[in-house]
Backbone as JSON Lines, residues from 0, in Angstrom:
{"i":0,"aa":"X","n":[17.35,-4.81,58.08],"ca":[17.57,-3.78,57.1],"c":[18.12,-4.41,55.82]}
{"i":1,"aa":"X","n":[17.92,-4.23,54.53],"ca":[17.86,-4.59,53.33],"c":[19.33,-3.88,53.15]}
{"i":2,"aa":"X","n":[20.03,-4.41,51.78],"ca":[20.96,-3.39,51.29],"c":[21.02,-4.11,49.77]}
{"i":3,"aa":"X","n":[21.76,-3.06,49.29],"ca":[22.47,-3.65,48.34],"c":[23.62,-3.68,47.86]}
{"i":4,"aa":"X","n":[24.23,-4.5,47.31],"ca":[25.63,-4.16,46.28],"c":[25.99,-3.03,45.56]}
{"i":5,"aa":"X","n":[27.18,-1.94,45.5],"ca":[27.06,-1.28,44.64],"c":[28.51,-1.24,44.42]}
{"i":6,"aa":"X","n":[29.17,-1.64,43.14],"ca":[30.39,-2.17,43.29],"c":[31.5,-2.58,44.34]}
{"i":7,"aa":"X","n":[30.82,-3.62,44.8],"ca":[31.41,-4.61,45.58],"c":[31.34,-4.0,47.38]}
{"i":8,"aa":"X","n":[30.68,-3.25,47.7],"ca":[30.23,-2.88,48.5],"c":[28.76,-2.61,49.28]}
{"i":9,"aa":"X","n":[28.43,-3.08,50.5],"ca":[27.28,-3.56,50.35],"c":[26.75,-2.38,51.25]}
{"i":10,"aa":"X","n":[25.89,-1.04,51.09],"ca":[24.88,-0.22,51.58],"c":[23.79,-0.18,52.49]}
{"i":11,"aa":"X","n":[23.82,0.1,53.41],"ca":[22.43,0.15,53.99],"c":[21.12,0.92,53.44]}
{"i":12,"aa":"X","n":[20.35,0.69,53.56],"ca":[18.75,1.23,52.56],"c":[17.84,0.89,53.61]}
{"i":13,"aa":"X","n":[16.96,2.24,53.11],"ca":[15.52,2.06,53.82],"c":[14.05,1.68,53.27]}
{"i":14,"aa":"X","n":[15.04,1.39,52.14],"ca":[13.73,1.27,50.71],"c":[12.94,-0.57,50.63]}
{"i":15,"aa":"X","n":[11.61,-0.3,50.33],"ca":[11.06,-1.7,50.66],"c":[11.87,-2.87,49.68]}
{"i":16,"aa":"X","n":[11.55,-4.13,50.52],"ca":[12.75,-5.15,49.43],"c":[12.38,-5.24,48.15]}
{"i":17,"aa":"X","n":[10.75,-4.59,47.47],"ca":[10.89,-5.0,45.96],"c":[11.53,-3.57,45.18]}
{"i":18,"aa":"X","n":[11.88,-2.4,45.97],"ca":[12.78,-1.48,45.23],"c":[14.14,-2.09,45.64]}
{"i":19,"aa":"X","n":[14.51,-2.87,46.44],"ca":[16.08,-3.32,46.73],"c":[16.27,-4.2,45.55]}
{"i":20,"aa":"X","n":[15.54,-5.22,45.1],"ca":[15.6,-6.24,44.34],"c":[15.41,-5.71,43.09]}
{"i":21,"aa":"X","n":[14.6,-4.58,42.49],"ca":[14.52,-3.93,41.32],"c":[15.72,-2.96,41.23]}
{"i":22,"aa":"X","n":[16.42,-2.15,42.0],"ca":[17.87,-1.86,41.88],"c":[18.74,-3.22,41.79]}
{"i":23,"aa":"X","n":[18.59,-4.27,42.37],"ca":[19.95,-5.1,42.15],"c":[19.42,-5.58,40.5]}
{"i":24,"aa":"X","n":[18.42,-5.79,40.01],"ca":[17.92,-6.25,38.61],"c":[18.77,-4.86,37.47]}
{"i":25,"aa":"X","n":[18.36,-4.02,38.14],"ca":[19.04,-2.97,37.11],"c":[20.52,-2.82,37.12]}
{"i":26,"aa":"X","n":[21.05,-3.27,38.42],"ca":[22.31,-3.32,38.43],"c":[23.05,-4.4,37.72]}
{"i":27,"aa":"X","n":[22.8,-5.56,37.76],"ca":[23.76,-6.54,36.76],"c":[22.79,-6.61,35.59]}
{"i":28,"aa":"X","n":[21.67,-6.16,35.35],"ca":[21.25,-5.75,33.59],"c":[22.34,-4.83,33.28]}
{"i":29,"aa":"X","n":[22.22,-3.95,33.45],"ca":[23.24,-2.43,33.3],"c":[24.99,-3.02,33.24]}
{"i":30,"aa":"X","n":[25.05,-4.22,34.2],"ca":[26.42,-4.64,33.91],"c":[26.89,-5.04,32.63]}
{"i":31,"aa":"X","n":[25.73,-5.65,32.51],"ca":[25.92,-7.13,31.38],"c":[25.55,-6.3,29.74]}
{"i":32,"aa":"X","n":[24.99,-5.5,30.02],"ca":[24.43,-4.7,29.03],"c":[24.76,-3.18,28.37]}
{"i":33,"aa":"X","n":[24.87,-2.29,29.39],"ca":[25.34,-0.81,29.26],"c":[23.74,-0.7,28.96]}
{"i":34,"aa":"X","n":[22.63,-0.92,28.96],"ca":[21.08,-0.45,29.19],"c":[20.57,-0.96,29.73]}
{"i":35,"aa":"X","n":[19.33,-0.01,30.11],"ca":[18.34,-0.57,31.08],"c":[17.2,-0.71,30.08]}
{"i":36,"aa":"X","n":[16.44,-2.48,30.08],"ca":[15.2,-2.7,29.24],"c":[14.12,-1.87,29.34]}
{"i":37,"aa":"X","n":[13.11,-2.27,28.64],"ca":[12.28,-1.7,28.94],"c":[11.02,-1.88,29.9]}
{"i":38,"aa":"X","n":[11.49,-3.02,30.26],"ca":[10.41,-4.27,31.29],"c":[11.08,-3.25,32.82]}
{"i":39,"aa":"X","n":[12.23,-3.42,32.6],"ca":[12.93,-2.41,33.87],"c":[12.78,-0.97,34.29]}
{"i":40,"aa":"X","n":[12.44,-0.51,33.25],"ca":[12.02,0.86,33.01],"c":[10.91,1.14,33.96]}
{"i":41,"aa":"X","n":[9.69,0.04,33.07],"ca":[8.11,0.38,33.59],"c":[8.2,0.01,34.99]}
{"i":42,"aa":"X","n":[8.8,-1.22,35.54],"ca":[9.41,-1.56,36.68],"c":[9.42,-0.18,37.44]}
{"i":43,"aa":"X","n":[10.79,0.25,37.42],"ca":[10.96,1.43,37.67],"c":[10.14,2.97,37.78]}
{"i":44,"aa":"X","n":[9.0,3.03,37.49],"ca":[8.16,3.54,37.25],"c":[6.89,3.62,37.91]}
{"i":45,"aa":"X","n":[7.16,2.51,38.02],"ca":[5.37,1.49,38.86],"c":[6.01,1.76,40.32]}
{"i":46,"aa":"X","n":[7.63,1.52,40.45],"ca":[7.88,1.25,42.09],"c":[8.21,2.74,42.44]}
{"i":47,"aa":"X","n":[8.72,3.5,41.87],"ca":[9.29,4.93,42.1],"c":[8.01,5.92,41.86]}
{"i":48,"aa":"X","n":[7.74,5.92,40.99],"ca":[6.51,6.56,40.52],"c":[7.02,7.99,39.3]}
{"i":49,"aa":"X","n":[6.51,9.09,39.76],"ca":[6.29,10.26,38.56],"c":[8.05,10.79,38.18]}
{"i":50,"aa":"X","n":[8.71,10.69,39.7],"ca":[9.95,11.05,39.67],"c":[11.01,10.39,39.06]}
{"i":51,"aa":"X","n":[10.31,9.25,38.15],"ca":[11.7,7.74,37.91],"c":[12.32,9.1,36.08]}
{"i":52,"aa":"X","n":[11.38,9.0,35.53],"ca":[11.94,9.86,34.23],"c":[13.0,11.3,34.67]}
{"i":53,"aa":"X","n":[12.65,12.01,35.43],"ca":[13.19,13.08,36.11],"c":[15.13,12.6,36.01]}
{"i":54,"aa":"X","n":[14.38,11.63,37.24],"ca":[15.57,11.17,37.81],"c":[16.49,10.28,37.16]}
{"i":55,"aa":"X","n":[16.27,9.73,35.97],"ca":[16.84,9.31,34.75],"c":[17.68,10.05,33.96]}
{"i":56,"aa":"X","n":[16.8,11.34,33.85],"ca":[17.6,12.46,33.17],"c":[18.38,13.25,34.03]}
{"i":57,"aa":"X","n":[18.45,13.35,34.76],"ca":[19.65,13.51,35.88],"c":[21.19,12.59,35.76]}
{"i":58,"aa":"X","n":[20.64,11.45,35.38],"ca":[21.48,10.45,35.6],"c":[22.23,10.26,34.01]}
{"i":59,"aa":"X","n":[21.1,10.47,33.35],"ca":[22.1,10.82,31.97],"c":[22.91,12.28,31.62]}
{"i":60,"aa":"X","n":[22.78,13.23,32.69],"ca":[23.21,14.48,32.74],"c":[24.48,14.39,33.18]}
{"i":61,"aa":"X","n":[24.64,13.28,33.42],"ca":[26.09,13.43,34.56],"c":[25.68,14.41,35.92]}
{"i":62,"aa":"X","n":[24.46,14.6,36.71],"ca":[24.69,15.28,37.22],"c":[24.86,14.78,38.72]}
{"i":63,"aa":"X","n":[25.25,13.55,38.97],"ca":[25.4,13.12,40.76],"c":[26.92,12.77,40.43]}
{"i":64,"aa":"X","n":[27.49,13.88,41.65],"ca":[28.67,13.37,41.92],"c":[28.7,12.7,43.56]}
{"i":65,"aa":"X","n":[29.8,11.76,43.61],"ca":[29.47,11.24,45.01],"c":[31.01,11.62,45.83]}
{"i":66,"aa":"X","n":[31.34,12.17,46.33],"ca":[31.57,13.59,46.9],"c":[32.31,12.6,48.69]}
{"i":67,"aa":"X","n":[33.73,11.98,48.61],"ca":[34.12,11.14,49.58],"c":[34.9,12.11,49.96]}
{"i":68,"aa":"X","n":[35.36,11.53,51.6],"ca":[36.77,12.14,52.31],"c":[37.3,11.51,52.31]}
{"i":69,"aa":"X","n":[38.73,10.97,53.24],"ca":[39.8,10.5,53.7],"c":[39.36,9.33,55.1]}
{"i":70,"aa":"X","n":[38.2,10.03,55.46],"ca":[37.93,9.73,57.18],"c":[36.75,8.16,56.49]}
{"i":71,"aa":"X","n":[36.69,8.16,55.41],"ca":[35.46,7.33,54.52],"c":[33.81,8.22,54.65]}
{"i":72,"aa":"X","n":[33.81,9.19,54.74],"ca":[32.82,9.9,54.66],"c":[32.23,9.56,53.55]}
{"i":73,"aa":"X","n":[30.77,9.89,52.85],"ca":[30.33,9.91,51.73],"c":[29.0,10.54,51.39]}
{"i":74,"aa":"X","n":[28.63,11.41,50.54],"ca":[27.55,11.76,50.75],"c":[27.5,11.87,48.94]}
{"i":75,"aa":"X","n":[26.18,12.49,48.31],"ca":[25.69,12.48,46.86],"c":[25.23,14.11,46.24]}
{"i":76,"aa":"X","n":[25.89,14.51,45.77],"ca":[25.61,16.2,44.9],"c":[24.94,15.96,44.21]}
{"i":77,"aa":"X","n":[23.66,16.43,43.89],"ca":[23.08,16.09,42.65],"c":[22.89,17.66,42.41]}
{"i":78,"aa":"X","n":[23.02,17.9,41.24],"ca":[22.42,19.54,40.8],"c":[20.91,19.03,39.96]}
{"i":79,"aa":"X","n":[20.71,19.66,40.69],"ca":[18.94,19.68,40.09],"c":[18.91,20.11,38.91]}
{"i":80,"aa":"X","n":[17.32,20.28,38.16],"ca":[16.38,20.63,37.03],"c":[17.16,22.49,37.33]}
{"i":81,"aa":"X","n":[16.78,22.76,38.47],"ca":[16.74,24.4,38.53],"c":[18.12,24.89,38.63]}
{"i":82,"aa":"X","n":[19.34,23.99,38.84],"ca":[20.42,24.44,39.16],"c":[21.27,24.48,40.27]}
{"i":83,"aa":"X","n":[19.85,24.26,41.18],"ca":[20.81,23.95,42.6],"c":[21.27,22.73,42.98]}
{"i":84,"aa":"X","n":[22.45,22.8,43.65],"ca":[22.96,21.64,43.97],"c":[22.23,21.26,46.0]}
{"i":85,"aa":"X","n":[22.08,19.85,45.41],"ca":[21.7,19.21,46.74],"c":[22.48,18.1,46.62]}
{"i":86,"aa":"X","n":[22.94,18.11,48.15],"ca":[23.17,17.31,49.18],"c":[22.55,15.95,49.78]}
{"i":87,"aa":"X","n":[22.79,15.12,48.88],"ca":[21.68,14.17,49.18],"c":[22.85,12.73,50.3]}
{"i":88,"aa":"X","n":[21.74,11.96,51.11],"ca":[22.32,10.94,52.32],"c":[22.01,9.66,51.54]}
{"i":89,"aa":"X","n":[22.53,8.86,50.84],"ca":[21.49,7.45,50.58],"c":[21.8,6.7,52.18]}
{"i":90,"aa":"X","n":[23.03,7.01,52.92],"ca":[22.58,6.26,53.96],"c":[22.1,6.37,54.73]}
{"i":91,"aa":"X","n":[21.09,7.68,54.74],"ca":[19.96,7.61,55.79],"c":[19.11,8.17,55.29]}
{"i":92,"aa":"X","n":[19.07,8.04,53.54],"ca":[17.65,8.21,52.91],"c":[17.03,9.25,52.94]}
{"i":93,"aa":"X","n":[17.93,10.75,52.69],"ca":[17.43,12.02,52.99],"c":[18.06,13.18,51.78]}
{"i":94,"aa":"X","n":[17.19,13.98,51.65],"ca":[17.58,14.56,50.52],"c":[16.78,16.22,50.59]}
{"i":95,"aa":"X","n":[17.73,17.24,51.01],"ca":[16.94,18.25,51.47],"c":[15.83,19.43,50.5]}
{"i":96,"aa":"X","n":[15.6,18.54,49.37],"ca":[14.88,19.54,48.44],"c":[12.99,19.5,48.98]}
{"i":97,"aa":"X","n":[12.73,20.28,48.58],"ca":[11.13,20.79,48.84],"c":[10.08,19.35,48.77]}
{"i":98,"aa":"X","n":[10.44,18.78,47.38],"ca":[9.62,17.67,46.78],"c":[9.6,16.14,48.26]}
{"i":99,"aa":"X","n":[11.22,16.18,48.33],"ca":[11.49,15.06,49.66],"c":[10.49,15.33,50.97]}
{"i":100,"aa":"X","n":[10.48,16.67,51.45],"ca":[9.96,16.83,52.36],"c":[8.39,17.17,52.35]}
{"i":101,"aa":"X","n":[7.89,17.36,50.86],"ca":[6.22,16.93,50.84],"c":[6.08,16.23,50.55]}
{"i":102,"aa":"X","n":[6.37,15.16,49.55],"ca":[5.87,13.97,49.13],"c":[6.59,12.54,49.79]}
{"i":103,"aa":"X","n":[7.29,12.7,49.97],"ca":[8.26,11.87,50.92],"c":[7.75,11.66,52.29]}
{"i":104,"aa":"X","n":[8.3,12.68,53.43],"ca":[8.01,13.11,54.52],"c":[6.7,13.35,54.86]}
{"i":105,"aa":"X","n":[6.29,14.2,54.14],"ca":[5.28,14.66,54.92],"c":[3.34,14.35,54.78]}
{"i":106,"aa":"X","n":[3.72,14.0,53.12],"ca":[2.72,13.36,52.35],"c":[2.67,11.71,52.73]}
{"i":107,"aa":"X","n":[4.01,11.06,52.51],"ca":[4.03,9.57,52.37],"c":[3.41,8.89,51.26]}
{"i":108,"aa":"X","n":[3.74,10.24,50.29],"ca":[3.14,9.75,48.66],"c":[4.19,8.92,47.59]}
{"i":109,"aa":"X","n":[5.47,9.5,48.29],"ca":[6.78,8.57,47.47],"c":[7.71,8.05,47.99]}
{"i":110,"aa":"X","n":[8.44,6.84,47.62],"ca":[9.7,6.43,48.25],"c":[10.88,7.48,48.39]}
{"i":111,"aa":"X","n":[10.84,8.23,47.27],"ca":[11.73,8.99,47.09],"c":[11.25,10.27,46.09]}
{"i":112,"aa":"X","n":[12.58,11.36,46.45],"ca":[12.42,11.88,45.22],"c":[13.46,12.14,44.5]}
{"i":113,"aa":"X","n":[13.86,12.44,43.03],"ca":[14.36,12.54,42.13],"c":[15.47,12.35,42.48]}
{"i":114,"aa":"X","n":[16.12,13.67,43.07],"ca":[18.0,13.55,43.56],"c":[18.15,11.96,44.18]}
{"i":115,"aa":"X","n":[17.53,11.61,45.08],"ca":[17.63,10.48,46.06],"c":[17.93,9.17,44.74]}
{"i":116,"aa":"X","n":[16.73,9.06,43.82],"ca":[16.2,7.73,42.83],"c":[17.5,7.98,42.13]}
{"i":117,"aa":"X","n":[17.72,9.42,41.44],"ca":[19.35,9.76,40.6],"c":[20.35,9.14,41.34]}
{"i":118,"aa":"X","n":[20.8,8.66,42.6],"ca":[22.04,8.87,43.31],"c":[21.95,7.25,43.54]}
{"i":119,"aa":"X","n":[20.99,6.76,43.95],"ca":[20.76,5.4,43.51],"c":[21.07,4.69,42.51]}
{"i":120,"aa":"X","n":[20.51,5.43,41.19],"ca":[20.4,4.69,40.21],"c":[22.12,4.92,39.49]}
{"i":121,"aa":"X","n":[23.05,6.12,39.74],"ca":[23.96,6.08,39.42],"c":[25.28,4.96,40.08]}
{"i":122,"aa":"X","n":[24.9,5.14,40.88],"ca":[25.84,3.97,42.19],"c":[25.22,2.55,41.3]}
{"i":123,"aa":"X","n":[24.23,2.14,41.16],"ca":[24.15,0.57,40.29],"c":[24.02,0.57,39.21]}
{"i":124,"aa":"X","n":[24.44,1.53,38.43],"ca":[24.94,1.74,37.16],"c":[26.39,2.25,36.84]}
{"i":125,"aa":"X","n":[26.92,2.6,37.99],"ca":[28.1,2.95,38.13],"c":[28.39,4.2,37.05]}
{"i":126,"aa":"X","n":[28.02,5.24,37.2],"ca":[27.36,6.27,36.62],"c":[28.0,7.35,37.44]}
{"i":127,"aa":"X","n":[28.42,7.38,38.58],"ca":[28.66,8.66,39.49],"c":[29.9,9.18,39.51]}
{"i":128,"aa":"X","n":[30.15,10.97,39.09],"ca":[31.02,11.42,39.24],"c":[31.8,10.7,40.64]}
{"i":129,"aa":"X","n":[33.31,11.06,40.93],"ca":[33.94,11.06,41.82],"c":[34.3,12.16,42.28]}
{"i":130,"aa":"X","n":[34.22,12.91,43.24],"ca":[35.15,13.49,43.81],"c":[36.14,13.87,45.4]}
{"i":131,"aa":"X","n":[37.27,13.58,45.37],"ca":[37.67,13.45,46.76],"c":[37.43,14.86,47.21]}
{"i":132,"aa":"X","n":[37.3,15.44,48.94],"ca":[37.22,16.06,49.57],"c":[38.09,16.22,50.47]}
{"i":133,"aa":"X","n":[38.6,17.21,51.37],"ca":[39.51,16.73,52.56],"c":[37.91,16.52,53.71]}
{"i":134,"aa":"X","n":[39.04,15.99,54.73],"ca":[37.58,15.89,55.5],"c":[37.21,17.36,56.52]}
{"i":135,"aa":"X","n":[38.0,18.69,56.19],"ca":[37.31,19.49,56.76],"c":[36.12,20.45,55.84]}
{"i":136,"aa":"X","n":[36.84,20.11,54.28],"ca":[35.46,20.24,53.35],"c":[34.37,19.55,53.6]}
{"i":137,"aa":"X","n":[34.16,18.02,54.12],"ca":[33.48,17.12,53.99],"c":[32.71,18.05,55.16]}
{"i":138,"aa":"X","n":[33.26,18.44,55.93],"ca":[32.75,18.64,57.57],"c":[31.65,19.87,56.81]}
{"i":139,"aa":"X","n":[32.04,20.71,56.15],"ca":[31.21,21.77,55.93],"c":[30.37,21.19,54.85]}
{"i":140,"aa":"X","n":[30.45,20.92,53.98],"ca":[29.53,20.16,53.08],"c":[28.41,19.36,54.26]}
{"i":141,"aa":"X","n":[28.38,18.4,54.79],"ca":[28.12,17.88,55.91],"c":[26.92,18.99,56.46]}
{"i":142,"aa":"X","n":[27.68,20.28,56.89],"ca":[26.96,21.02,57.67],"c":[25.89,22.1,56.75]}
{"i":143,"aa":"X","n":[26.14,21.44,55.78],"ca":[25.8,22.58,54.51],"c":[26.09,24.21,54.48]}
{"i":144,"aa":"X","n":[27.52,23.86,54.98],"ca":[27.86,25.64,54.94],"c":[28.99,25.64,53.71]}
{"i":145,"aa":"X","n":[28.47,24.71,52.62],"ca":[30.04,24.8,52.0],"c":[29.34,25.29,50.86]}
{"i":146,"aa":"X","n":[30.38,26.51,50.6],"ca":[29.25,26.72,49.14],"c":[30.57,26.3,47.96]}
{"i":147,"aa":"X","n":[29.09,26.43,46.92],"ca":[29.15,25.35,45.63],"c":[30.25,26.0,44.85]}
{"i":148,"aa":"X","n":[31.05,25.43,43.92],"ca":[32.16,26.09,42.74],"c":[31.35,27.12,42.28]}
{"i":149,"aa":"X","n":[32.19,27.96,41.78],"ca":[31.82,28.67,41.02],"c":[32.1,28.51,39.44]}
């Protein structure tokens, strides 16, 4: 199993090694830089596909928070295009919106989709809200019975 670095911590991934190696490229560009080129971009594009722009603008939205407990739990909020917030796993590569489970799952047309590529790309850009949880929030978040702020 492949992983990568994401400040100083090393992830498990299910993603093939030339998206592992094109996240670690964007990750110390993005260090050294505060942007991503444009060679990285198309990169990004070619390996992700229709969802890499989407999921860019997500990521300039501020909209993935990464959402820890106490117990080291961790999981990724992303609020979507439409408003809803999802629940996304990078460590087991799951993300419960419509697009994941046809083109992802069920198609085998994409590595990913949007929330998933956003939650990624914020972790090696170091881009991601924080927020602590206790871990009986975590437990319901987890179970997806936790509903969202108002």
């Amino acid at each position: 199993m492949q992983s990568f670095s994401s400040e100083g911590s090393s992830m498990p991934s299910f993603l093939p090694a030339v998206a592992e190696q094109l996240l670690k490229d964007v990750q110390k560009t993005y260090s050294e830089t505060s942007q991503i080129p444009d060679d990285l971009l198309i990169a990004l594009r070619f390996v992700f596909g229709s969802c890499t722009l989407q999921a860019l603008d997500l990521v300039d939205q501020r909209s993935v928070t990464c959402v820890s407990s106490p117990s080291g739990r961790k999981a990724f909020q992303v609020l979507g295009g439409s408003g809803r917030l999802y629940t996304c796993y990078t460590s087991c590569h799951y993300c419960p919106c419509p697009a994941f489970a046809f083109s992802v799952l069920r198609r085998n047309e994409s590595l990913v989709c949007k929330h998933i590529l956003a939650a990624y790309l914020c972790q090696v850009m170091g881009l991601c809200q924080q927020e602590q949880v206790s871990d009986q929030h975590m437990t319901l978040i987890l179970s997806g019975r936790a509903q969202p702020d108002a």
